[in-house]
Tab-separated table of C-alpha atoms in Angstrom:
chain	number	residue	atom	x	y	z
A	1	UNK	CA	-63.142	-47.374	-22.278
A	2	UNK	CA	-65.292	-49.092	-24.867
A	3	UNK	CA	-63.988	-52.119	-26.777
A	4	UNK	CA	-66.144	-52.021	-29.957
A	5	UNK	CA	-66.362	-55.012	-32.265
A	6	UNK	CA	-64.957	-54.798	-35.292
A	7	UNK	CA	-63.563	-57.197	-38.129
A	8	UNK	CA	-59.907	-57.409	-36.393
A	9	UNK	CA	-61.994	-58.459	-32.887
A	10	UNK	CA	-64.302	-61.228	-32.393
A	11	UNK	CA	-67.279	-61.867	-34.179
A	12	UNK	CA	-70.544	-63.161	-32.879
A	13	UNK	CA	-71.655	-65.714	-35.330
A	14	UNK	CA	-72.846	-69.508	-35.848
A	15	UNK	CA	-69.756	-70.827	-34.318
A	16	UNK	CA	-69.634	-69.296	-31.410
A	17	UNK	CA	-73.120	-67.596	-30.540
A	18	UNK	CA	-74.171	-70.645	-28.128
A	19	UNK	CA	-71.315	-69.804	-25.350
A	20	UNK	CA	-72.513	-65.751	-26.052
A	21	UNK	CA	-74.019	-63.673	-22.995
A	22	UNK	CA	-75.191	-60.476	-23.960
A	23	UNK	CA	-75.494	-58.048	-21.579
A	24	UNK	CA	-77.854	-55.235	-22.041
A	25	UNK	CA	-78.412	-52.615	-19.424
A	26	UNK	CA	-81.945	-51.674	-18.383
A	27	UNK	CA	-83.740	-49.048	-19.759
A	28	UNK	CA	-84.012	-45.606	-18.374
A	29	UNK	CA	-86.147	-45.786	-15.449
A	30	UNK	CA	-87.651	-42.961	-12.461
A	31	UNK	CA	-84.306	-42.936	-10.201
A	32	UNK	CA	-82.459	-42.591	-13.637
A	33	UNK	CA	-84.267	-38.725	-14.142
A	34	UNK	CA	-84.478	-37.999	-10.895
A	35	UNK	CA	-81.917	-38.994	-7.412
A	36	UNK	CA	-82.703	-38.814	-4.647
A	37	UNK	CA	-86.176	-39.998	-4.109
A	38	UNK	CA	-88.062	-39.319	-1.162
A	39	UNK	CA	-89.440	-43.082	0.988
A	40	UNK	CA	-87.497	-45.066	-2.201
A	41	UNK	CA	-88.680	-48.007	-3.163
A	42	UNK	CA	-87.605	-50.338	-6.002
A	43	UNK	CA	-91.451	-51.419	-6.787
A	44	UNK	CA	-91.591	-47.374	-7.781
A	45	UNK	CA	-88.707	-46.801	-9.586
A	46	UNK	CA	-90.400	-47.962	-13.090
A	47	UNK	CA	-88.941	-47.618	-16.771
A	48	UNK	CA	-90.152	-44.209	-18.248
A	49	UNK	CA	-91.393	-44.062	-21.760
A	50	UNK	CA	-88.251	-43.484	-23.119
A	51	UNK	CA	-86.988	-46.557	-21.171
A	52	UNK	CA	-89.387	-48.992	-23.311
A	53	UNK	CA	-88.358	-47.133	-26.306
A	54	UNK	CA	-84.827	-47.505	-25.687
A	55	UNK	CA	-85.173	-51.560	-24.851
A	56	UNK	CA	-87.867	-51.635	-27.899
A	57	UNK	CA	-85.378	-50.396	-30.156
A	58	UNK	CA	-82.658	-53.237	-29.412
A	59	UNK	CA	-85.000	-55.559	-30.449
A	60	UNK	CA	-83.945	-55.281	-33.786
A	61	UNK	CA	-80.630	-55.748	-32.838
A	62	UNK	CA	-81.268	-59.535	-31.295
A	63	UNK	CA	-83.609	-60.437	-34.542
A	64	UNK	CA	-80.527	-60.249	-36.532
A	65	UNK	CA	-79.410	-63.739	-34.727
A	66	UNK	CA	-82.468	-65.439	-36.234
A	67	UNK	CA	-82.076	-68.931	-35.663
A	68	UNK	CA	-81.247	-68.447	-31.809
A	69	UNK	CA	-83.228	-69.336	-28.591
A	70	UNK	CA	-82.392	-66.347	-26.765
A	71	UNK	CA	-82.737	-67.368	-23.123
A	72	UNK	CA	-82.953	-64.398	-20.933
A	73	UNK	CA	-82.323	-63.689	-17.318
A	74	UNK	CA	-82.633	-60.160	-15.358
A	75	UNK	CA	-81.903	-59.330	-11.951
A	76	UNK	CA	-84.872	-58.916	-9.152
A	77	UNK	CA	-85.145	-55.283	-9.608
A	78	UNK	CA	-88.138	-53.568	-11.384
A	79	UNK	CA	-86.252	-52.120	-14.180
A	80	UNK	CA	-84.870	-55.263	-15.371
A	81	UNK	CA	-87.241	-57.229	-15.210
A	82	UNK	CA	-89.809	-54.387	-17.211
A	83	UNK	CA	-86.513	-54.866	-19.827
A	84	UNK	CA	-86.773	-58.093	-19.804
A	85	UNK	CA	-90.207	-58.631	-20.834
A	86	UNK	CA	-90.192	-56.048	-23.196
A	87	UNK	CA	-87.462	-58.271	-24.780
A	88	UNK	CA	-89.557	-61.393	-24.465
A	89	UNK	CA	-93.073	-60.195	-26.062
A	90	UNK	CA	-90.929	-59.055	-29.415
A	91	UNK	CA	-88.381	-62.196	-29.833
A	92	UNK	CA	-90.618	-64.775	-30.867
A	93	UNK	CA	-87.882	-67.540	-30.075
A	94	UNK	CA	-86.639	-66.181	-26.593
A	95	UNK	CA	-87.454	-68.005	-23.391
A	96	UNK	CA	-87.594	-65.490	-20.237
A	97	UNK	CA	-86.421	-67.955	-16.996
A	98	UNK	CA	-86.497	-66.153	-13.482
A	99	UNK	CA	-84.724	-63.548	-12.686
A	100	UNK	CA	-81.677	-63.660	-10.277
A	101	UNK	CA	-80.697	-61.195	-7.314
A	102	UNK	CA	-76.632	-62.111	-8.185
A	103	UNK	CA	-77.092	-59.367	-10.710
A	104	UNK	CA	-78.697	-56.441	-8.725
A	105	UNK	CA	-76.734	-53.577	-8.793
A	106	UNK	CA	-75.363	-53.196	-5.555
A	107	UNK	CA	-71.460	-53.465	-6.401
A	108	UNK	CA	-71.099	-49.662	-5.528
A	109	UNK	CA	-71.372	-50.265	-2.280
A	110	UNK	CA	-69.694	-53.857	-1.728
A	111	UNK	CA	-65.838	-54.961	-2.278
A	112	UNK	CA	-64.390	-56.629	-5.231
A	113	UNK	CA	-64.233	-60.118	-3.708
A	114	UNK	CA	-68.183	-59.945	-2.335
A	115	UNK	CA	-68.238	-58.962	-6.414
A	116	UNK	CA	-66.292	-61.828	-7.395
A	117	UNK	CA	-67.938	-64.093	-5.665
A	118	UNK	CA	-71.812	-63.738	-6.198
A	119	UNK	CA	-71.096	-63.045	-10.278
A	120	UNK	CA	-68.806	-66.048	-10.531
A	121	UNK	CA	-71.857	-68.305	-8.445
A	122	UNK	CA	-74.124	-66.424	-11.348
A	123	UNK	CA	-72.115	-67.664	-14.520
A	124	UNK	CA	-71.005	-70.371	-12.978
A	125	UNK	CA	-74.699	-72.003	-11.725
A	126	UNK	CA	-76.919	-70.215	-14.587
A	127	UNK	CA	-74.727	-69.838	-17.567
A	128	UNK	CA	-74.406	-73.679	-19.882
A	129	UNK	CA	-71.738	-73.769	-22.120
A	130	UNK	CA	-72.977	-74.620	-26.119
A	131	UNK	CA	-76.186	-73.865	-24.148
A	132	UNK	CA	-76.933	-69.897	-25.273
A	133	UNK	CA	-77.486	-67.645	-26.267
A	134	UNK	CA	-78.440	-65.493	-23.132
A	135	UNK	CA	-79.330	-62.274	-22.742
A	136	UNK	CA	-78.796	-60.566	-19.523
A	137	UNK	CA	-80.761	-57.644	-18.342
A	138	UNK	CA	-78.642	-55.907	-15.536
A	139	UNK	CA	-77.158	-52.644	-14.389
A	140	UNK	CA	-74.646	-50.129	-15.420
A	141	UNK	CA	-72.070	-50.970	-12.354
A	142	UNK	CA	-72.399	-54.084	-12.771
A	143	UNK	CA	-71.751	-54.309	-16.423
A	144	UNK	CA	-68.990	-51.898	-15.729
A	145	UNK	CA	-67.164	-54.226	-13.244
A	146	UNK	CA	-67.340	-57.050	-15.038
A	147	UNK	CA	-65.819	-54.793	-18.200
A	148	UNK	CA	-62.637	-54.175	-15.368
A	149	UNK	CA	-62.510	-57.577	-14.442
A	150	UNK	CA	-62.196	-58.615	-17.827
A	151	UNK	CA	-59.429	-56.210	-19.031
A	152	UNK	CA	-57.233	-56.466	-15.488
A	153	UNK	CA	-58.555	-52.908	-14.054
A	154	UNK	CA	-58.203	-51.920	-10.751
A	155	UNK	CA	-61.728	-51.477	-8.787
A	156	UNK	CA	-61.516	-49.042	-6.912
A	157	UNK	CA	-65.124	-46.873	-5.527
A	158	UNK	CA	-64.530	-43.237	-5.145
A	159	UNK	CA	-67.402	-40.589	-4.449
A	160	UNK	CA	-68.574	-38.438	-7.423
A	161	UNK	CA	-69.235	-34.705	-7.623
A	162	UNK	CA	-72.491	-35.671	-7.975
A	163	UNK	CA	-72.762	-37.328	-4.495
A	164	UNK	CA	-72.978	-40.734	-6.267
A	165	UNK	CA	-70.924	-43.446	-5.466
A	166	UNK	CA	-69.117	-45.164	-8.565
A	167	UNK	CA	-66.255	-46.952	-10.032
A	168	UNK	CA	-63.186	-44.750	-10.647
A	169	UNK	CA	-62.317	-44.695	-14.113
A	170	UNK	CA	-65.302	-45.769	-15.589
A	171	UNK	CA	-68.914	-43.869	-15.985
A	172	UNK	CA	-71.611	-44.527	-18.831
A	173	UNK	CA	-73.048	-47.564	-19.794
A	174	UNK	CA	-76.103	-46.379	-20.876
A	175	UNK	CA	-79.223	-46.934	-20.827
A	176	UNK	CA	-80.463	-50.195	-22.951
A	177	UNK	CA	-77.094	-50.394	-24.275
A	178	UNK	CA	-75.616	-54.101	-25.550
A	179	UNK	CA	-72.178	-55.765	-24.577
A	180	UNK	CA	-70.943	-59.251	-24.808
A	181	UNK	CA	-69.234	-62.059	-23.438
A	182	UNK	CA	-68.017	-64.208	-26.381
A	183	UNK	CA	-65.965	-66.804	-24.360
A	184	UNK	CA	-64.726	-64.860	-22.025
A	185	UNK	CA	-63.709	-62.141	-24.708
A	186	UNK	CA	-65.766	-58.978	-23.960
A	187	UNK	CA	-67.484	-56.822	-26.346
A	188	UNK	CA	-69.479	-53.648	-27.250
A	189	UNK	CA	-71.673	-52.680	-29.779
């Protein structure tokens, strides 16, 4: 379920872009073509060209905020922080602070309250209010649990066809795709 913004939902604009968190997923990335991989390692499992391409091409999509200060933050992992300074080099106003393991992607394996609790310690200790706008460079599960949490979904992990482990009744934020939480509202693009 995507909630796209539209003119009857909320608009990101001068009055409320300072208490805005984008969330933008890393883009695609070795594990992402290919799973399994043999003596895995995270310092291995780089963005691929289309990966840059796909992060490149959001750029545009943050320029259209011009006056903002785009702080950004990205978890520990490779991927997002490759994202993130991909995202840094092309907004000339953006500040890149360090990156934060309360947003690995690791909610596929852990329980909704272990969730809860290390996202809600992330908002709560790196997140200002009237201090924004952020942009945070993260996974798909984890953008996709924090989608549930907002519109009171059950989490629930089941086991795909596929072998993966996932989050029943929701698959596919893609790669380098944008979201947002507008006070506490969230969005897609």
């Amino acid at each position: 379920m995507q909630i796209k913004q539209t003119s009857n939902n909320k608009f990101i604009d001068e009055n409320n872009i300072k208490n805005t968190c984008f969330l933008i997923r890393h883009g695609e990335c070795i594990s992402n073509k290919k799973w399994p991989i043999k003596n895995y390692t995270d310092e291995m499992d780089k963005l691929t060209k289309l990966g840059e391409k796909q992060i490149l091409e959001k750029v545009n999509f943050f320029k259209k905020y011009k006056k903002n200060n785009f702080k950004i933050i990205s978890s520990t992992l490779t991927r997002a922080i490759q994202s993130a300074k991909i995202l840094n080099q092309k907004l000339i106003k953006s500040k890149i602070l360090s990156p934060d393991e309360r947003i690995v992607e690791k909610n596929h394996e852990e329980k909704i309250l272990s969730f809860k609790k290390r996202t809600n310690s992330f908002f709560k200790n790196r997140i200002k209010r009237n201090k924004g706008p952020y942009i945070i460079v993260a996974h798909g599960h984890l953008i996709e649990t924090l989608l549930l949490l907002s519109i009171d979904k059950k989490y629930s992990l089941v086991t795909r066809k596929d072998k993966t482990r996932g989050i029943k009744g929701i698959w596919g934020v893609h790669n380098g795709s944008v979201s947002a939480m507008v006070e506490n509202q969230f969005v897609f693009f």
